[in-house]
CSV table of C-alpha atoms in Angstrom, one decimal:
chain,number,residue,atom,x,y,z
A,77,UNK,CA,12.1,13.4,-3.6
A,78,UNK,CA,9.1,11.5,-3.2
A,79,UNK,CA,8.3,9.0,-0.5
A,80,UNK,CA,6.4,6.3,-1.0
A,81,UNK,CA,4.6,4.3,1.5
A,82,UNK,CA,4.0,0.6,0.9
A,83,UNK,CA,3.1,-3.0,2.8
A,84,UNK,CA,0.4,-4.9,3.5
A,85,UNK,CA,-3.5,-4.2,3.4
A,86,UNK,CA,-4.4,-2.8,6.8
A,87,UNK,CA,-0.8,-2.1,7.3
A,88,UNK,CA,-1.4,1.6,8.2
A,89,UNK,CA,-0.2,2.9,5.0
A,90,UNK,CA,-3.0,5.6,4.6
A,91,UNK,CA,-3.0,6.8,8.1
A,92,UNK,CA,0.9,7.0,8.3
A,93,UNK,CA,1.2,8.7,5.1
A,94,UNK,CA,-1.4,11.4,5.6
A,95,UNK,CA,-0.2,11.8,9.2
A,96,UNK,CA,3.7,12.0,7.4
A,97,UNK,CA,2.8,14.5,4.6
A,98,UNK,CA,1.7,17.0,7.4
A,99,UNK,CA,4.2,16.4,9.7
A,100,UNK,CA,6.7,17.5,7.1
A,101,UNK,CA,4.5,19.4,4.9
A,102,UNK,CA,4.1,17.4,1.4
A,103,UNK,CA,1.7,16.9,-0.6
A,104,UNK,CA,-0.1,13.3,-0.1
A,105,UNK,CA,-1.7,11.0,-2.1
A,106,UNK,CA,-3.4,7.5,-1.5
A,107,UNK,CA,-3.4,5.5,-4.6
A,108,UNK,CA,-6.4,3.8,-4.0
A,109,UNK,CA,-8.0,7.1,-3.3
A,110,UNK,CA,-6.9,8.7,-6.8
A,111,UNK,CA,-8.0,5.1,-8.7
A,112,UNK,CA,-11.3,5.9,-7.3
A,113,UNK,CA,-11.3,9.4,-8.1
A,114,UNK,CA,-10.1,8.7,-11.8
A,115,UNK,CA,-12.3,5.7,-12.4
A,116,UNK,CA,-15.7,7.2,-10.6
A,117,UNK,CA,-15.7,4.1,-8.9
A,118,UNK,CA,-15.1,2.2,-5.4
A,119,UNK,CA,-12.3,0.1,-5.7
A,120,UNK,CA,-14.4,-2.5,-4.4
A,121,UNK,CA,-16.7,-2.2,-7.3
A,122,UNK,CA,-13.8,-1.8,-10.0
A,123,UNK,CA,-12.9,-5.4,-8.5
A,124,UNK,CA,-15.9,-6.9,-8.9
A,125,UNK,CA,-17.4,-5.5,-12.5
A,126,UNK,CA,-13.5,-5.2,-14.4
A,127,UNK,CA,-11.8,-7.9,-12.5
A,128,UNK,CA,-8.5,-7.7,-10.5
A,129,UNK,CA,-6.7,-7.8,-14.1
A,130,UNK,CA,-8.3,-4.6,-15.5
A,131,UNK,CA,-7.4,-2.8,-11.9
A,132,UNK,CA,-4.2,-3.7,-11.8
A,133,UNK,CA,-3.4,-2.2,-15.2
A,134,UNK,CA,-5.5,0.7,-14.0
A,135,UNK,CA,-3.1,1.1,-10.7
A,136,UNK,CA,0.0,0.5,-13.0
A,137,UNK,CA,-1.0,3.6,-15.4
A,138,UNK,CA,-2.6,5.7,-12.2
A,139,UNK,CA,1.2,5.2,-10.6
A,140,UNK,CA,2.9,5.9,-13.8
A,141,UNK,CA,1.2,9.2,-13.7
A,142,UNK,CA,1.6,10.3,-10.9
A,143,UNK,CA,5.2,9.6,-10.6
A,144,UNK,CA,5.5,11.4,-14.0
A,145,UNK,CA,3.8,14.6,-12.4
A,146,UNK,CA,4.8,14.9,-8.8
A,147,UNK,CA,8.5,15.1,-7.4
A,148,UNK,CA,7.7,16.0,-3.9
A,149,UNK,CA,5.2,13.8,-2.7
A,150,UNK,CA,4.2,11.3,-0.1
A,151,UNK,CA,2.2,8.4,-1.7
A,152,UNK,CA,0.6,5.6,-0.4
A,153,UNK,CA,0.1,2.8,-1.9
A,154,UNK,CA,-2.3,0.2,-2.6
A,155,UNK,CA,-0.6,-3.7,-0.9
A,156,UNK,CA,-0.4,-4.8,-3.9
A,157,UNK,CA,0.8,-2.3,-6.2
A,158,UNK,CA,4.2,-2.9,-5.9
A,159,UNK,CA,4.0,-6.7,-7.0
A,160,UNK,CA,2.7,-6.3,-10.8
A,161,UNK,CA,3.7,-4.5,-14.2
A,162,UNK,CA,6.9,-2.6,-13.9
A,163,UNK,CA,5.5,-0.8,-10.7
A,164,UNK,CA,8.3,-1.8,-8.5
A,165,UNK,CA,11.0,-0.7,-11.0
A,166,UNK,CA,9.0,2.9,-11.0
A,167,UNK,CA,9.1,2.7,-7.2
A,168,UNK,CA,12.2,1.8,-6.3
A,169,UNK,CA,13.6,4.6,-9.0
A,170,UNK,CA,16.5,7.3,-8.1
A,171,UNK,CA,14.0,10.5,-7.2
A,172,UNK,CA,12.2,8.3,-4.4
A,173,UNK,CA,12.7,6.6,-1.7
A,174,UNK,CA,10.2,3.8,-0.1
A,175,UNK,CA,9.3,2.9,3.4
A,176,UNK,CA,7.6,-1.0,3.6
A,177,UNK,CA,5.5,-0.6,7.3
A,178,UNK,CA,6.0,-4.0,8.3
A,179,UNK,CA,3.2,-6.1,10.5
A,180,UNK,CA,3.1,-9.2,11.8
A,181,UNK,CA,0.5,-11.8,9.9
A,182,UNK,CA,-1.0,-12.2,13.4
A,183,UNK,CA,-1.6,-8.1,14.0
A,184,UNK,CA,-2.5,-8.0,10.1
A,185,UNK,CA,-5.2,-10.8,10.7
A,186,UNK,CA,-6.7,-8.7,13.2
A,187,UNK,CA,-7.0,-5.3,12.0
A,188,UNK,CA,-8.1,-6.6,8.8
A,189,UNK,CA,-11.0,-9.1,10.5
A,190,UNK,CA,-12.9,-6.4,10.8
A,191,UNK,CA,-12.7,-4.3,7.4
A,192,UNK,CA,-13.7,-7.2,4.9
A,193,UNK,CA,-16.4,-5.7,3.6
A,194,UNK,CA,-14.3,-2.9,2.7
A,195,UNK,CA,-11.5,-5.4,1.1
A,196,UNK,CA,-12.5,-7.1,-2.1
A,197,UNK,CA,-9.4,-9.7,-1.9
A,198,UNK,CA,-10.7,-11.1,1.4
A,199,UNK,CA,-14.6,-9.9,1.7
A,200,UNK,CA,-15.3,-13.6,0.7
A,201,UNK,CA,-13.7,-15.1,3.7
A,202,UNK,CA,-15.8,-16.7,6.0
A,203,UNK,CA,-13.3,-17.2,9.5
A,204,UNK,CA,-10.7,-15.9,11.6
A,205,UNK,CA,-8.2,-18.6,10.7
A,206,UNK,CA,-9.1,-18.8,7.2
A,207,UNK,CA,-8.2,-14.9,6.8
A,208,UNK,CA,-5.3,-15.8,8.8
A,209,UNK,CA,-3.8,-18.5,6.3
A,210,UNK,CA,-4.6,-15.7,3.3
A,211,UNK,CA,-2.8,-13.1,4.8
A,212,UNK,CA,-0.1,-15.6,5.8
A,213,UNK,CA,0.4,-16.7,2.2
A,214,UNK,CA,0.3,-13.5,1.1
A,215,UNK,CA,2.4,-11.8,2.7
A,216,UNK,CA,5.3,-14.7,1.9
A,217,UNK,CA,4.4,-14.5,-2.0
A,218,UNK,CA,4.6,-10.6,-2.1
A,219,UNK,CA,7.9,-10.1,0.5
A,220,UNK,CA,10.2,-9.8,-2.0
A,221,UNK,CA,8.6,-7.3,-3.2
A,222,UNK,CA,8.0,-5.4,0.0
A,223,UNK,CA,11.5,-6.2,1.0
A,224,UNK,CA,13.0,-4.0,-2.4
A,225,UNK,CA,11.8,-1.0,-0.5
A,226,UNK,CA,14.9,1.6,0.5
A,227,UNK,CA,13.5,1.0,4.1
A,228,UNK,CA,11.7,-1.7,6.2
A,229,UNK,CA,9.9,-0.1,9.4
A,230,UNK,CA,9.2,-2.4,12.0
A,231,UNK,CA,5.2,-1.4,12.6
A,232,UNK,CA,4.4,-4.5,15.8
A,233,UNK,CA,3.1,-2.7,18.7
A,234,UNK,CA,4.1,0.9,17.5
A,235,UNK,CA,1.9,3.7,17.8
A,236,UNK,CA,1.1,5.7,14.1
A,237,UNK,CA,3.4,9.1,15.8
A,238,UNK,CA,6.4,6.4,16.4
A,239,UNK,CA,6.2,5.0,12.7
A,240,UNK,CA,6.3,8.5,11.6
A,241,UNK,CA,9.0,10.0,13.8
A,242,UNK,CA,10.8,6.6,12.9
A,243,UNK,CA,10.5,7.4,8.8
A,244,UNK,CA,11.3,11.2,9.4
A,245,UNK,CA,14.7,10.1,11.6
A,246,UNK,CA,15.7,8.1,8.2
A,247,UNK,CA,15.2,11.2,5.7
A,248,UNK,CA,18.3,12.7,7.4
């Protein structure tokens, strides 16, 4: 069974995953990570030379794959992976089961202040409260999607060890 680790950008999906795959001994992937690795590119830089179009097919294939090749995984994935192609149908598929780490728009705002650089959907950003209304619409246009995962973790004010011992007590 995979598990597949989704939500928000700076939602902790990376750290949480990684920290998850040794806690229970899987093997763990960040899809961002393998895009980068395939593509011998930043995902920053895939953004701004191929356009959000050309990586979102890219991340829709990338999934595809390794969902094709791997039935014992943890995977993290990008925030918004599971909102375009078929990727939510692949995720929400019988030999997985999905986790959506859940943060507040305020904690969100935040965390992700100080990565922007690092984030090509908000690097352009200029203010606090700007960022804030971005990751507020955001988050409302993608919840459906976040919300078809098998289980919603509730991320405010929890440390990474109590997200993960929270997603190990549901694998029962």
């Amino acid at each position: 069974m995979n598990i597949i680790i989704l939500g928000y950008m700076g939602s902790g999906k990376s750290v949480i995953g990684r920290k998850l795959s040794l806690k229970i001994n899987k093997k763990f992937i960040d899809l961002d990570s393998y895009i980068e690795e395939k593509e011998k590119d930043s995902i920053s830089n895939i953004f701004q030379k191929k356009g959000d179009l050309y990586f979102r097919k890219q991340e829709s294939k990338y999934l595809k794959e390794i969902l094709s090749n791997n039935t014992d995984l943890v995977l993290s994935l990008g925030g918004g992976a599971p909102c375009y192609f078929n990727n939510l149908d692949m995720i929400i598929s019988n030999n997985n089961v999905s986790f959506y780490l859940k943060n507040s728009n305020i904690q969100l705002t935040s965390r992700l202040l100080n990565e922007k650089s690092k984030r090509p959907l908000i690097s352009e950003i200029s203010s606090k409260e700007k960022l804030l209304e971005f990751v507020s619409k955001h988050l409302f246009e993608r919840e459906f999607f976040y919300n078809s995962a098998t289980y919603k973790i509730d991320c405010n004010d929890k440390s990474v060890s109590d997200v993960v011992d929270d997603i190990i007590s549901r694998l029962k």
